[in-house]
Amino acid sequence: MVIKVGVLELQGDFALHHRVFERLEIQSVPVKVASDLDLIDGLVIPGGESTTMSLLINSLKLWSPLNEFAKDHPVLGTCAGLIMMARDVTDKRVKPLGLLDIVVDRNAYGRQIESSTKIVTYCFNSIHKFELATTFIRAPIISEIGVNIQILGKFDGVPVAVLSEHHLGLSFHPELNEIDIFHEVLFDTSSQYFYKKLNHAHAT
Ligand code: GLN
């Protein structure tokens, strides 16, 4: 199956996501207007500034097309992208897409983790366990977890990687450390970590 993934390029750290897809040998293209969504099989919402991203999504009339697209396509959100995927954000200037049943608090780590690299242990289905140096930049905190959420990684007891069927949210920047595994989870059908395999193992 040939997969073409879009990277939402309104603002923020989108360029390095294309490098991840090059390494995975998956085609990736920019998404800037609603019609770009017709040409892709999945989407990355990158890190950046969620208040700005939210304003741009609204002014470009992208909120409904993105929400509709996400119903049956995989979406990966990193940092500000995770904020955009939440059900609720404590900062009401952000109008999130409601793809993950989580509540998110922007910049809640404060200065301590404004920008830092931590070793985080990730665990997929309690089978695949690995440690990765993970970069947080003014990261959001996931303050509430709702239904149907698999936690793939925690830092300091707080979830930093959450999967809900075909939606994956990360509070960090995998692209900065050449961490490709989360892009594999959502978009690499040949990977042992492909989300359909993880969801299946989770359910059984
Ligand atoms: N603090 C930013 C926000 O609230 C997110 C930071 C990031 O994406 N690195 O949107």
CSV table of C-alpha atoms and ligand atoms in Angstrom, one decimal:
chain,number,residue,atom,x,y,z
A,1,MET,CA,0.0,0.0,0.0
A,2,VAL,CA,1.4,3.4,-1.0
A,3,ILE,CA,0.9,6.0,1.8
A,4,LYS,CA,1.2,9.7,1.3
A,5,VAL,CA,1.3,11.7,4.5
A,6,GLY,CA,0.6,15.5,4.8
A,7,VAL,CA,2.4,17.8,7.2
A,8,LEU,CA,0.3,20.8,8.3
A,9,GLU,CA,2.5,23.8,7.3
A,10,LEU,CA,0.8,26.8,8.8
A,11,GLN,CA,3.6,27.6,11.2
A,12,GLY,CA,6.0,25.9,13.6
A,13,ASP,CA,8.5,23.0,13.3
A,14,PHE,CA,7.2,21.2,10.2
A,15,ALA,CA,10.3,20.8,8.1
A,16,LEU,CA,12.0,18.1,10.1
A,17,HIS,CA,9.0,15.9,9.9
A,18,HIS,CA,9.7,15.5,6.2
A,19,ARG,CA,13.2,14.3,7.1
A,20,VAL,CA,11.6,11.6,9.3
A,21,PHE,CA,9.4,10.5,6.4
A,22,GLU,CA,12.5,10.4,4.1
A,23,ARG,CA,14.2,8.0,6.5
A,24,LEU,CA,11.1,5.9,6.6
A,25,GLU,CA,10.8,6.0,2.8
A,26,ILE,CA,7.3,7.4,3.1
A,27,GLN,CA,6.2,10.2,0.8
A,28,SER,CA,5.2,13.4,2.6
A,29,VAL,CA,3.7,16.6,1.3
A,30,PRO,CA,2.8,20.0,2.7
A,31,VAL,CA,-0.8,20.8,3.8
A,32,LYS,CA,-1.8,24.4,3.6
A,33,VAL,CA,-5.3,24.5,2.3
A,34,ALA,CA,-8.3,22.3,2.8
A,35,SER,CA,-8.1,20.7,-0.7
A,36,ASP,CA,-4.6,19.4,0.2
A,37,LEU,CA,-6.4,16.9,2.5
A,38,ASP,CA,-8.0,15.2,-0.5
A,39,LEU,CA,-4.5,14.0,-1.6
A,40,ILE,CA,-3.2,12.4,1.5
A,41,ASP,CA,-3.7,9.3,3.7
A,42,GLY,CA,-2.6,10.7,7.0
A,43,LEU,CA,-1.5,14.0,8.7
A,44,VAL,CA,1.1,15.4,11.1
A,45,ILE,CA,0.3,18.5,13.1
A,46,PRO,CA,3.7,19.8,14.2
A,47,GLY,CA,4.9,21.7,17.2
A,48,GLY,CA,4.8,25.5,17.2
A,49,GLU,CA,2.5,27.8,19.0
A,50,SER,CA,-1.0,26.4,19.5
A,51,THR,CA,-2.7,29.8,19.9
A,52,THR,CA,-1.3,31.0,16.6
A,53,MET,CA,-2.0,27.7,14.9
A,54,SER,CA,-5.6,27.8,16.2
A,55,LEU,CA,-6.1,31.3,14.8
A,56,LEU,CA,-4.7,30.2,11.4
A,57,ILE,CA,-6.9,27.1,11.3
A,58,ASN,CA,-9.9,29.3,12.0
A,59,SER,CA,-9.1,32.0,9.6
A,60,LEU,CA,-8.2,29.5,6.8
A,61,LYS,CA,-11.5,27.7,7.5
A,62,LEU,CA,-9.6,24.5,8.2
A,63,TRP,CA,-11.2,23.4,11.5
A,64,SER,CA,-14.1,21.4,10.0
A,65,PRO,CA,-12.0,19.8,7.1
A,66,LEU,CA,-9.3,18.7,9.6
A,67,ASN,CA,-11.9,17.4,12.0
A,68,GLU,CA,-13.7,15.5,9.2
A,69,PHE,CA,-10.4,14.2,7.7
A,70,ALA,CA,-9.3,12.9,11.2
A,71,LYS,CA,-12.4,10.7,11.6
A,72,ASP,CA,-11.0,8.0,9.3
A,73,HIS,CA,-7.4,8.9,8.8
A,74,PRO,CA,-4.4,8.7,11.1
A,75,VAL,CA,-3.2,11.9,12.7
A,76,LEU,CA,0.0,12.5,14.7
A,77,GLY,CA,0.3,15.7,16.8
A,78,THR,CA,3.5,16.8,18.5
A,79,CYS,CA,3.7,19.4,21.2
A,80,ALA,CA,1.4,22.2,19.9
A,81,GLY,CA,0.0,19.6,17.6
A,82,LEU,CA,-1.0,17.5,20.6
A,83,ILE,CA,-2.7,20.6,22.1
A,84,MET,CA,-4.6,21.0,18.9
A,85,MET,CA,-5.8,17.3,19.1
A,86,ALA,CA,-7.1,17.5,22.7
A,87,ARG,CA,-10.7,17.5,23.7
A,88,ASP,CA,-10.2,20.5,25.9
A,89,VAL,CA,-7.4,23.0,26.5
A,90,THR,CA,-7.3,25.2,29.7
A,91,ASP,CA,-6.2,28.2,27.6
A,92,LYS,CA,-9.5,29.1,25.9
A,93,ARG,CA,-7.8,31.0,23.1
A,94,VAL,CA,-7.1,27.5,21.5
A,95,LYS,CA,-10.0,25.8,19.8
A,96,PRO,CA,-8.8,22.2,19.8
A,97,LEU,CA,-10.0,19.6,17.3
A,98,GLY,CA,-11.2,17.1,19.9
A,99,LEU,CA,-9.5,14.0,18.5
A,100,LEU,CA,-8.0,12.7,21.7
A,101,ASP,CA,-10.1,12.4,24.9
A,102,ILE,CA,-7.6,14.4,27.0
A,103,VAL,CA,-7.3,17.8,28.7
A,104,VAL,CA,-4.2,19.7,28.1
A,105,ASP,CA,-2.6,22.6,30.0
A,106,ARG,CA,-0.2,24.7,27.8
A,107,ASN,CA,3.3,25.5,29.1
A,108,ALA,CA,2.4,23.8,32.4
A,109,TYR,CA,5.9,22.4,33.0
A,110,GLY,CA,7.1,26.1,33.3
A,111,ARG,CA,10.7,27.0,33.1
A,112,GLN,CA,12.0,23.6,34.4
A,113,ILE,CA,11.1,21.9,31.1
A,114,GLU,CA,10.8,24.9,28.8
A,115,SER,CA,13.5,23.2,26.8
A,116,SER,CA,15.2,20.1,28.0
A,117,THR,CA,16.1,16.6,26.9
A,118,LYS,CA,15.1,13.8,29.3
A,119,ILE,CA,15.4,10.1,29.1
A,120,VAL,CA,11.9,8.7,28.9
A,121,THR,CA,10.9,5.0,29.0
A,122,TYR,CA,8.3,4.1,26.5
A,123,CYS,CA,6.3,0.9,26.6
A,124,PHE,CA,4.1,-0.4,23.8
A,125,ASN,CA,1.7,-3.1,25.0
A,126,SER,CA,4.0,-3.9,27.9
A,127,ILE,CA,6.0,-6.0,25.4
A,128,HIS,CA,8.2,-3.4,23.6
A,129,LYS,CA,10.1,-1.3,26.1
A,130,PHE,CA,12.8,1.2,25.3
A,131,GLU,CA,14.4,4.4,26.5
A,132,LEU,CA,14.8,7.4,24.3
A,133,ALA,CA,16.3,10.9,24.8
A,134,THR,CA,13.3,13.1,24.4
A,135,THR,CA,13.2,16.8,23.8
A,136,PHE,CA,10.5,18.9,25.5
A,137,ILE,CA,10.1,22.6,24.4
A,138,ARG,CA,7.6,24.6,26.5
A,139,ALA,CA,5.7,21.3,26.6
A,140,PRO,CA,2.1,20.9,27.5
A,141,ILE,CA,1.0,18.7,30.3
A,142,ILE,CA,-1.8,16.2,29.8
A,143,SER,CA,-3.8,16.9,32.9
A,144,GLU,CA,-6.7,14.5,32.3
A,145,ILE,CA,-7.0,11.2,30.5
A,146,GLY,CA,-10.5,10.1,29.2
A,147,VAL,CA,-11.7,6.9,27.7
A,148,ASN,CA,-10.0,4.7,25.1
A,149,ILE,CA,-6.5,6.1,25.6
A,150,GLN,CA,-3.3,4.0,25.6
A,151,ILE,CA,-0.4,5.6,27.4
A,152,LEU,CA,2.8,4.8,25.5
A,153,GLY,CA,5.2,6.8,27.7
A,154,LYS,CA,5.3,8.8,30.9
A,155,PHE,CA,7.7,11.4,32.3
A,156,ASP,CA,7.6,12.1,36.0
A,157,GLY,CA,4.3,10.2,36.3
A,158,VAL,CA,2.6,12.3,33.6
A,159,PRO,CA,1.7,10.8,30.2
A,160,VAL,CA,3.7,12.2,27.3
A,161,ALA,CA,2.7,9.9,24.5
A,162,VAL,CA,-0.9,8.8,24.1
A,163,LEU,CA,-2.6,6.7,21.4
A,164,SER,CA,-6.3,6.4,20.7
A,165,GLU,CA,-7.0,4.2,17.8
A,166,HIS,CA,-5.6,6.1,14.8
A,167,HIS,CA,-4.8,9.3,16.7
A,168,LEU,CA,-1.4,9.7,18.4
A,169,GLY,CA,-0.4,12.7,20.5
A,170,LEU,CA,3.1,13.5,21.9
A,171,SER,CA,4.0,16.3,24.2
A,172,PHE,CA,7.5,16.4,22.9
A,173,HIS,CA,9.4,16.8,19.6
A,174,PRO,CA,10.5,13.4,18.2
A,175,GLU,CA,11.8,15.0,15.0
A,176,LEU,CA,14.5,16.9,16.9
A,177,ASN,CA,16.1,13.7,18.1
A,178,GLU,CA,15.6,11.7,14.9
A,179,ILE,CA,13.1,9.5,16.8
A,180,ASP,CA,11.2,7.9,14.0
A,181,ILE,CA,9.2,5.2,15.9
A,182,PHE,CA,6.1,7.3,16.5
A,183,HIS,CA,5.8,8.1,12.8
A,184,GLU,CA,6.2,4.4,12.2
A,185,VAL,CA,3.4,3.7,14.6
A,186,LEU,CA,0.9,5.7,12.7
A,187,PHE,CA,2.1,5.6,9.1
A,188,ASP,CA,4.4,2.6,8.5
A,189,THR,CA,2.1,-0.3,7.7
A,190,SER,CA,5.1,-2.7,7.6
A,191,SER,CA,6.3,-1.8,11.1
A,192,GLN,CA,5.7,-4.1,14.0
A,193,TYR,CA,4.6,-1.0,15.9
A,194,PHE,CA,1.9,-0.1,13.3
A,195,TYR,CA,-1.0,1.2,15.4
A,196,LYS,CA,-3.5,-1.4,14.1
A,197,LYS,CA,-1.2,-4.1,15.5
A,198,LEU,CA,-0.8,-2.2,18.8
A,199,ASN,CA,-4.6,-1.6,19.1
A,200,HIS,CA,-5.2,-5.3,18.4
A,201,ALA,CA,-2.8,-6.5,21.0
A,202,HIS,CA,-4.2,-3.9,23.4
A,203,ALA,CA,-7.7,-5.2,22.9
A,204,THR,CA,-6.9,-8.9,23.3
B,1,GLN,N1,4.0,26.1,24.2
B,1,GLN,C1,3.5,25.9,22.9
B,1,GLN,C2,2.0,26.0,22.8
B,1,GLN,O1,1.4,26.3,23.8
B,1,GLN,C3,3.9,24.5,22.4
B,1,GLN,C4,5.4,24.4,22.2
B,1,GLN,C5,5.9,23.5,21.2
B,1,GLN,O2,5.1,23.1,20.3
B,1,GLN,N2,7.1,23.2,21.2
B,1,GLN,O3,1.5,26.0,21.8
